[in-house]
Coordinates of C-alpha atoms and ligand atoms in Angstrom, one line a residue:
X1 CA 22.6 17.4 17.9
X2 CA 20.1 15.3 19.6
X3 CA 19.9 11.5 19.3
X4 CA 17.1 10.4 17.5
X5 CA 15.2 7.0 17.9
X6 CA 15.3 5.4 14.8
X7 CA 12.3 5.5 12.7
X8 CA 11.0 4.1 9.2
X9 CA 9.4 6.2 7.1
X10 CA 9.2 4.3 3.9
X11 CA 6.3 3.9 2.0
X12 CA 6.9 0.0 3.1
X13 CA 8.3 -1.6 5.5
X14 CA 6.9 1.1 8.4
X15 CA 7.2 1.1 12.0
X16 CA 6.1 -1.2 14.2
X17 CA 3.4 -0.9 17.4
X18 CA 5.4 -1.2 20.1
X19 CA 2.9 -4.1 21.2
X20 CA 3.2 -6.0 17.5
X21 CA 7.2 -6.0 18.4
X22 CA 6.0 -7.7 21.5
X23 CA 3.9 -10.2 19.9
X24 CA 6.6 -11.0 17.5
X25 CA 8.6 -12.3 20.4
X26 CA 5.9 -14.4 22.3
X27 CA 7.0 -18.1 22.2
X28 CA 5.8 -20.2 19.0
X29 CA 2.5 -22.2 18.8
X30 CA 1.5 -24.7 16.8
X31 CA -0.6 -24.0 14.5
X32 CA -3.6 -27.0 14.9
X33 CA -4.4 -26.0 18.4
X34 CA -7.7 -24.2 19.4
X35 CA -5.7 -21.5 20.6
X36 CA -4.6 -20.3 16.9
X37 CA -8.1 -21.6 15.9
X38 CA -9.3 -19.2 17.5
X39 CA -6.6 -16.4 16.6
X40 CA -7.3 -17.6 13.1
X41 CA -11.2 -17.3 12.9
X42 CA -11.0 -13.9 14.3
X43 CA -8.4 -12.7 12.4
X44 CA -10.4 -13.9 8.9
X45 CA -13.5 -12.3 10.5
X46 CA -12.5 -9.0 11.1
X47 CA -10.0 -8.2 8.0
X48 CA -13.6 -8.7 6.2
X49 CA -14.2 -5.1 7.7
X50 CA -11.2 -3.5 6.3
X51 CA -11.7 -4.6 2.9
X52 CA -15.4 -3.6 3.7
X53 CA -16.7 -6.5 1.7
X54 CA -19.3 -9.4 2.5
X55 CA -16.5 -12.3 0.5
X56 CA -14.3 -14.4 2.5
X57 CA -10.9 -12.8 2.9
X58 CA -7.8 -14.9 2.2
X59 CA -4.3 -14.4 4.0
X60 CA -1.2 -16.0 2.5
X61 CA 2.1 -16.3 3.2
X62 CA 3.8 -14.2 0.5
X63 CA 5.1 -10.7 0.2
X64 CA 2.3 -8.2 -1.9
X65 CA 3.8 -9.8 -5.2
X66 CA 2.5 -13.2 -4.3
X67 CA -0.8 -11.8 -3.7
X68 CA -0.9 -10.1 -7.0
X69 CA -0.3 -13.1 -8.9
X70 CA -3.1 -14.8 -6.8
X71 CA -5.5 -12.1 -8.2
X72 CA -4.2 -13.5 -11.7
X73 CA -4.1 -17.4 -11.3
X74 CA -7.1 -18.0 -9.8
X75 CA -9.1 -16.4 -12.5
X76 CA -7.6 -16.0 -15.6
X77 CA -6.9 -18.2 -18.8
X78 CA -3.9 -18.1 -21.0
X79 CA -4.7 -16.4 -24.3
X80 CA -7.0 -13.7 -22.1
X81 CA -6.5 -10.0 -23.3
X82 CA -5.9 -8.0 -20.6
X83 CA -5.8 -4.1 -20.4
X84 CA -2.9 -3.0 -17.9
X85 CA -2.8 0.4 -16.4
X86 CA 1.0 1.1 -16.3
X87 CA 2.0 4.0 -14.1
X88 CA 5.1 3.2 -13.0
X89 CA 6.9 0.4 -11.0
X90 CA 4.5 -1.7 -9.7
X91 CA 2.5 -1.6 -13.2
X92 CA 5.1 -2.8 -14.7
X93 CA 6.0 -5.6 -12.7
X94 CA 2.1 -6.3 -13.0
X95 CA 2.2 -6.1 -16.8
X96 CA 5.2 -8.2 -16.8
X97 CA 3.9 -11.2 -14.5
X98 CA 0.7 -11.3 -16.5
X99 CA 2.6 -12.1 -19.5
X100 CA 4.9 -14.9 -17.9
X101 CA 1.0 -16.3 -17.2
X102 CA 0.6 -16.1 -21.1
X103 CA -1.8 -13.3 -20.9
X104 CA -2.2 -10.8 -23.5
X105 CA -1.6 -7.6 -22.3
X106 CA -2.4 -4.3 -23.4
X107 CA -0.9 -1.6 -21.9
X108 CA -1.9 2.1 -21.2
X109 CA 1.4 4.1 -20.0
X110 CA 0.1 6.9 -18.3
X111 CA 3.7 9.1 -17.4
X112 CA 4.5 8.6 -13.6
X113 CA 3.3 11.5 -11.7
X114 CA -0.5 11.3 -13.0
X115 CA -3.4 9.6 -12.6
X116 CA -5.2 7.1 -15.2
X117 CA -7.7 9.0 -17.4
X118 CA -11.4 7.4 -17.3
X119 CA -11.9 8.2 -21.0
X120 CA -8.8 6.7 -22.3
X121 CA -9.6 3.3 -20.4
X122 CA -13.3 3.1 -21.6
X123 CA -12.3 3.7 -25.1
X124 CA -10.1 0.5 -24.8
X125 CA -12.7 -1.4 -23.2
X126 CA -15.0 -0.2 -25.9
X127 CA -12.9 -1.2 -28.5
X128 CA -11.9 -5.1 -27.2
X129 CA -13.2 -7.3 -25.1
X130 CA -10.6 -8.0 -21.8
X131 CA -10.9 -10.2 -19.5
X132 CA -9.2 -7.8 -16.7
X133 CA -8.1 -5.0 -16.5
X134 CA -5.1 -4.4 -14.4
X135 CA -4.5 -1.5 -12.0
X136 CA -2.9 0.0 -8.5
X137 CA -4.8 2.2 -6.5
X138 CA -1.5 4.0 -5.2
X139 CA 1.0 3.2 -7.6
X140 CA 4.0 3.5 -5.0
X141 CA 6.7 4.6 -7.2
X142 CA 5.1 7.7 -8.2
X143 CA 2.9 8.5 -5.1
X144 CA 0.2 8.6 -7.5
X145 CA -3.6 7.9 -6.1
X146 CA -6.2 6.4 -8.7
X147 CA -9.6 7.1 -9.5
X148 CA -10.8 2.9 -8.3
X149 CA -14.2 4.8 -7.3
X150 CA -14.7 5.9 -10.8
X151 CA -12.8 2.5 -12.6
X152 CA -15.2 0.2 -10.8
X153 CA -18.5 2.5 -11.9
X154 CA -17.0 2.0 -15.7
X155 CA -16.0 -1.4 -15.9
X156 CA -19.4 -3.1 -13.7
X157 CA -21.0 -2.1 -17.2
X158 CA -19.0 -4.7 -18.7
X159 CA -20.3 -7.9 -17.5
X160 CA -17.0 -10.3 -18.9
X161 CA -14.4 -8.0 -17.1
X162 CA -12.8 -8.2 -14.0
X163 CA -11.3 -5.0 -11.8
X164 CA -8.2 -6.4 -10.5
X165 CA -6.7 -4.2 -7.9
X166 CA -3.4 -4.0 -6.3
X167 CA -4.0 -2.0 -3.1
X168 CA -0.3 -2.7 -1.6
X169 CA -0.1 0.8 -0.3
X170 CA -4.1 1.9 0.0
X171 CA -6.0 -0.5 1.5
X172 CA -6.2 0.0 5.1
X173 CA -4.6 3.6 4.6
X174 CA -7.5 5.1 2.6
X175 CA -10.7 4.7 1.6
X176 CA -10.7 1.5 -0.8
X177 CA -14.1 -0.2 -0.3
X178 CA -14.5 -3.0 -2.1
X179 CA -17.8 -3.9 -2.3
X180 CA -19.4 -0.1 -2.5
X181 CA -16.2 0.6 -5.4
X182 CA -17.3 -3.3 -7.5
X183 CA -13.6 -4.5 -7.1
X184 CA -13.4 -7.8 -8.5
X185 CA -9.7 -8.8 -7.2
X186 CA -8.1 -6.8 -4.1
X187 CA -5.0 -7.3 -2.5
X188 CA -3.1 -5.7 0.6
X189 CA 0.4 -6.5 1.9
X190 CA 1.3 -6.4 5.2
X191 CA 4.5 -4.2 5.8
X192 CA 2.2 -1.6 4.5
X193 CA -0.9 -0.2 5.4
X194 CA -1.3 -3.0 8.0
X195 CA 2.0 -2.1 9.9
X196 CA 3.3 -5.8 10.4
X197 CA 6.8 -6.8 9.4
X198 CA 6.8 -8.0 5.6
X199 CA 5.7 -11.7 4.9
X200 CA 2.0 -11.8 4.3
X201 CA -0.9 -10.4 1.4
X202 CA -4.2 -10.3 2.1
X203 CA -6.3 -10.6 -1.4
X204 CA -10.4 -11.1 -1.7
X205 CA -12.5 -11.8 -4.8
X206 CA -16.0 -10.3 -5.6
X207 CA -18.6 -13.1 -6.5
X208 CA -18.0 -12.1 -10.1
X209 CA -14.5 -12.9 -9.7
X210 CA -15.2 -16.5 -8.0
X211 CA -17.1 -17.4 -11.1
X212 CA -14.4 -18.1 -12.9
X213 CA -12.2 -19.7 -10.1
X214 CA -13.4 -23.2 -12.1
X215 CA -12.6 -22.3 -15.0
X216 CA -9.3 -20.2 -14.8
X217 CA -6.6 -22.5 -17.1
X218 CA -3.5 -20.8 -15.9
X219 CA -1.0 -23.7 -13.8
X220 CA -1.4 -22.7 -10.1
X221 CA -1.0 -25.2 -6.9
X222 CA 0.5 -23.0 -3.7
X223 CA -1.7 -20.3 -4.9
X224 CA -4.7 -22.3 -5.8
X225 CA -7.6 -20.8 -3.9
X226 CA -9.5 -23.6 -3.5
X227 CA -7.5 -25.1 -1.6
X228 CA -7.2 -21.7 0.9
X229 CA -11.2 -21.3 0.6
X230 CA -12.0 -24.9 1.7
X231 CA -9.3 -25.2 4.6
X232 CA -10.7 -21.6 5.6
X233 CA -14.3 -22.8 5.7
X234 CA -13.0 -25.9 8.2
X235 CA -11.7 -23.5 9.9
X236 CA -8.0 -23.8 9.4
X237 CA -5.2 -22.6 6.5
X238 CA -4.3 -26.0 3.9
X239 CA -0.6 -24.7 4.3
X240 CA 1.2 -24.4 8.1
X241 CA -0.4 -20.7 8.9
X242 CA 1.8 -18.1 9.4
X243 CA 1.0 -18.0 13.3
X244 CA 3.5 -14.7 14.5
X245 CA 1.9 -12.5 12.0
X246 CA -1.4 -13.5 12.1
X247 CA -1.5 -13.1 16.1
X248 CA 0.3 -9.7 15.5
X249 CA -2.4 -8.9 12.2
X250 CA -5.1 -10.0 14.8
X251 CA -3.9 -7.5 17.4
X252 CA -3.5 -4.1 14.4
X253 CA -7.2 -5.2 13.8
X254 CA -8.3 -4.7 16.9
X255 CA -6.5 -1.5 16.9
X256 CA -8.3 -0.5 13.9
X257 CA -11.4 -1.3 14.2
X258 CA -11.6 0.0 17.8
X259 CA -10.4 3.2 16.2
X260 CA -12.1 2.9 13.3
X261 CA -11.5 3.1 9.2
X262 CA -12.2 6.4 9.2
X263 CA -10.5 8.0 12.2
X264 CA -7.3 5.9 10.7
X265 CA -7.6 6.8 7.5
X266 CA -7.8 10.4 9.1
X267 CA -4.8 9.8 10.3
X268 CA -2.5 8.9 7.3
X269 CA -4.0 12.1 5.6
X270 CA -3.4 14.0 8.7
X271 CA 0.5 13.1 8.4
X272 CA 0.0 13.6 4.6
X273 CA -1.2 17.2 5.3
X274 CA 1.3 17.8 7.9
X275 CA 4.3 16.7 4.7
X276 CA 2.4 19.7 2.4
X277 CA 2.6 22.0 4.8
X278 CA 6.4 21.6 5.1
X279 CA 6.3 21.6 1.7
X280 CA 4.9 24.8 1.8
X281 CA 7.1 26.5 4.3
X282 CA 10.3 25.2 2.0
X283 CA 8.4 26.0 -1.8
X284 CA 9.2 21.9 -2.5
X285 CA 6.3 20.3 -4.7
X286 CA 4.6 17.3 -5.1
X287 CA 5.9 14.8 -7.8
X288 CA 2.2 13.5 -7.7
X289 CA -0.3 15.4 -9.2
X290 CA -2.6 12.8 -7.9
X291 CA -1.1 12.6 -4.2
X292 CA -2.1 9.2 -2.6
X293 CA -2.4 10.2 1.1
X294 CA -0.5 7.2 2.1
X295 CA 2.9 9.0 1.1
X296 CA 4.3 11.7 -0.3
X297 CA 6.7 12.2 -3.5
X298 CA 8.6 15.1 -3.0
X299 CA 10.4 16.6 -6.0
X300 CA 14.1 17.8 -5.1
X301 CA 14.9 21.1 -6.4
X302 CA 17.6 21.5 -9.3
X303 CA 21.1 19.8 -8.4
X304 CA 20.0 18.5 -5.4
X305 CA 20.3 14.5 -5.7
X306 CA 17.4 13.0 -3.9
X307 CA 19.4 9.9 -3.2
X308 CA 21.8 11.6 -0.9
X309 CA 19.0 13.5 0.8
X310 CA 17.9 10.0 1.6
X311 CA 21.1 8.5 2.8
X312 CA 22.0 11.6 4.4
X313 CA 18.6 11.6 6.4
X314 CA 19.4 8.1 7.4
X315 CA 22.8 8.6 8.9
X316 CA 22.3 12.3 10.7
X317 CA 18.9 11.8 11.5
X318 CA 18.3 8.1 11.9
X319 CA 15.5 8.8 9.9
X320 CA 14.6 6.4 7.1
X321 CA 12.4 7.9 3.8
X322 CA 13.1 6.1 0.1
X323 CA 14.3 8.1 -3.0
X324 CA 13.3 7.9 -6.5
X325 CA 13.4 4.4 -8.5
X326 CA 14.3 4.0 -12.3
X327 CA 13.4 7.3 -13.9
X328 CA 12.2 9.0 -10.7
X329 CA 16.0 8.4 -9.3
X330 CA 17.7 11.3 -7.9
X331 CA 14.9 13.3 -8.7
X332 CA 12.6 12.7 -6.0
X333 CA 12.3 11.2 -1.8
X334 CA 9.3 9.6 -0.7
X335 CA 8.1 9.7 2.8
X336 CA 5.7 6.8 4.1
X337 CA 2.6 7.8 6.0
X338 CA 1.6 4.6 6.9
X339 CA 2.5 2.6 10.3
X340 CA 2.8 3.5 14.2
X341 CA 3.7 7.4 13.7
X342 CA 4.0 9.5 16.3
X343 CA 3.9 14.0 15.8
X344 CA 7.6 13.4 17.5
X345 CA 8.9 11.9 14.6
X346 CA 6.9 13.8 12.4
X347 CA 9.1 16.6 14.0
X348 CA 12.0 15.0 13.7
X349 CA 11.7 14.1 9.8
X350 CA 11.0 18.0 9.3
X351 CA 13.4 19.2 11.0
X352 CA 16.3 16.6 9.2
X353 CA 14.6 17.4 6.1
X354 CA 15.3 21.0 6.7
X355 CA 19.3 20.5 8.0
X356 CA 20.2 17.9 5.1
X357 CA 18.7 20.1 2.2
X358 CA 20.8 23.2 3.6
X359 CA 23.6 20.9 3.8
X360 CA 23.3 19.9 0.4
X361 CA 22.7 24.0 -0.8
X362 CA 19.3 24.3 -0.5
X363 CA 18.6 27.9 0.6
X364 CA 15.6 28.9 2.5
X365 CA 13.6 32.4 2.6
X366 CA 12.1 30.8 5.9
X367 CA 15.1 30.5 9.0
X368 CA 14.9 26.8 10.6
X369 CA 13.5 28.4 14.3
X370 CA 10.5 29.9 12.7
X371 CA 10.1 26.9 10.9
X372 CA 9.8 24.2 13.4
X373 CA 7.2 26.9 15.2
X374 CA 4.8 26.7 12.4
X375 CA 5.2 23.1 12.3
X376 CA 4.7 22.8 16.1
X377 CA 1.2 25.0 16.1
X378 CA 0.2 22.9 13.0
X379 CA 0.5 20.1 15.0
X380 CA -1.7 21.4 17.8
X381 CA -4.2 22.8 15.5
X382 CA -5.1 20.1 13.5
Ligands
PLP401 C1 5.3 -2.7 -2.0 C2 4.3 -2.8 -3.2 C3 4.2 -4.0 -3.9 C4 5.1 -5.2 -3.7 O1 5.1 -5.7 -2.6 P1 6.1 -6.8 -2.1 O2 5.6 -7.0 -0.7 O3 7.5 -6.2 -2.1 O4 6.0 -8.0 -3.0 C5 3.3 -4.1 -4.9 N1 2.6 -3.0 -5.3 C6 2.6 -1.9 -4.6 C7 1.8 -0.7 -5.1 C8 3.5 -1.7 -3.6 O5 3.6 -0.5 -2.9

């Protein structure tokens, strides 16, 4: 069997450009010096463009979950009701940190696999006044996308609510613009869509949202945004800046917007369409029936234990996917589309899918040569 390169294909942490691993290993700057000034000014300029929004963007130095309570702190009040969309894993860990904050939450459990229904959250809105409401756009766990478009039409008719959205595993990946969409609270980590090691969120607040930055009671002092907004606007971070990954987050923006949102968004649903097609050729199905393109949940078929696909994958193949958390476990892998991906690996990942599934029983009406050929010409053809 050939030797593969090793390659991460989570839904978080992803692969690396090979130029961000070169970065990464530049010699260390301080970060008062107009050479990271400059880095820095850039950098806060052009993320602007990904979250396609006219409000200053904010970096910290925190994984996704840091940013998320940032969203909270800097504009909420204990005692505030607020309605959480609960889809899976990261909904509850949202629900869960707004009440250590002392807010009152309200939760809708929608069962993992679907999307939130528009109806069911404007009858809740109707029926109590919340100060937030609390959603993903990909909730991670289940590979399910949400309708944000639609959330943000609904809840802009409520002038006391905020649209806070955690877009660890959309923004940057798919369209998530949050301006156009009235997103009051957005964040974005960077081992995700933004293909950087894990360390840093990215989070923005509409002008709705920084009306209530004064008046927000909940305890906050690392993640006090005022302190971030003022530093910003002197043109430096009020905390020692996170200098390797901003100079590598400076460099992926370039990349980005040379290529542009669309053409990389494109891309992510490209290797999103390639995954379907394999599912196709193997009669596998989607756990989602709301499929996020920035991975795929793929449901194992009966008695085959999705966690040993996973670990197999990972020692034959030197491939890396995730399985199935809490009541997903076992029953379902998830493959990342996000990060530097190249049709080799997407190869690879199809072909090792196809070897540890027979392994593990799975039989196939299609043989593996014929396989890889329609795999190949899909490749070419789209
Ligand atoms: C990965 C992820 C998070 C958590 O990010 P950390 O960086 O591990 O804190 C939160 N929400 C979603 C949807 C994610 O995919």
């Amino acid at each position: 069997m050939e030797k593969y390169d090793y390659s991460l294909m989570a839904p978080g942490p992803v692969n690396l450009h090979p130029e961000v691993r070169k970065i990464l290993s530049e010699p260390m700057i301080h970060h008062r010096t107009p050479e990271f000034d400059h880095i820095l000014a850039q950098t806060l300029k052009k993320m602007k463009s990904v979250f396609q929004t006219e409000e200053p963007v904010y970096l910290l130095t925190s994984t996704g979950s840091g940013g998320m309570e940032v969203l909270l702190v800097n504009t909420l009040s204990p005692g505030d009701q607020v309605l959480c969309l609960v889809s899976g894993k990261f909904g509850e860990r949202w629900s869960q940190m707004a009440k250590t904050f002392g807010l009152i939450v309200d939760e809708i459990q929608i069962p993992w696999g679907q999307a939130a229904n528009i109806d069911e959250v404007k009858t809740h809105l109707q029926k109590k006044s919340y100060a937030a409401v609390l959603t993903q756009a990909c909730e991670t766990s289940s590979a399910v996308l949400h309708p944000i478009q639609k959330l943000g039409e609904l809840i802009q008719q409520f002038p006391k609510t905020l649209l806070l959205v955690d877009g660890i595993t959309a923004l940057g990946a798919l369209p998530l613009p949050m301006d156009a969409w009235h997103i009051d609270g957005l964040v974005g980590g960077s081992q995700k869509a933004f293909m950087l090691p894990t360390g840093m969120s990215f989070v923005c607040f509409s002008k709705k949202a920084q009306g209530y930055f004064e008046t927000s009671k909940i305890p906050k002092f690392y993640f006090d945004i005022r302190k971030e907004k003022k530093a910003n606007e002197s043109g430096e971070t009020f905390f020692s800046s996170n200098v390797t990954l901003i100079k590598a987050l400076n460099f992926v923006l370039d990349e980005i917007l040379k290529k542009g949102l669309s053409q990389l968004f494109q891309e992510n649903q490209r290797r999103s369409d390639f995954t379907f097609y394999l599912m196709s050729l193997l009669h596998l199905n989607s756990f989602s029936h709301s499929p996020s393109s920035s991975l795929t949940a793929i449901e194992m078929p009966a008695g085959i234990d999705g966690q040993k696909i996973r670990s197999d994958l990972e020692k034959d193949f030197n491939i890396t996917i995730m399985g199935g958390q809490d009541q997903a476990k076992g029953k379902i892998i998830r493959i990342g589309h996000m990060g530097y991906i190249q049709d080799k690996e997407l190869l690879q990942l199809a072909e090792g899918l196809y070897e540890v599934l027979t392994k593990h029983r799975c039989v196939f009406k299609i043989d593996k040569k014929t396989y890889l050929e329609k795999l190949k010409i899909w490749l070419e053809k789209n």
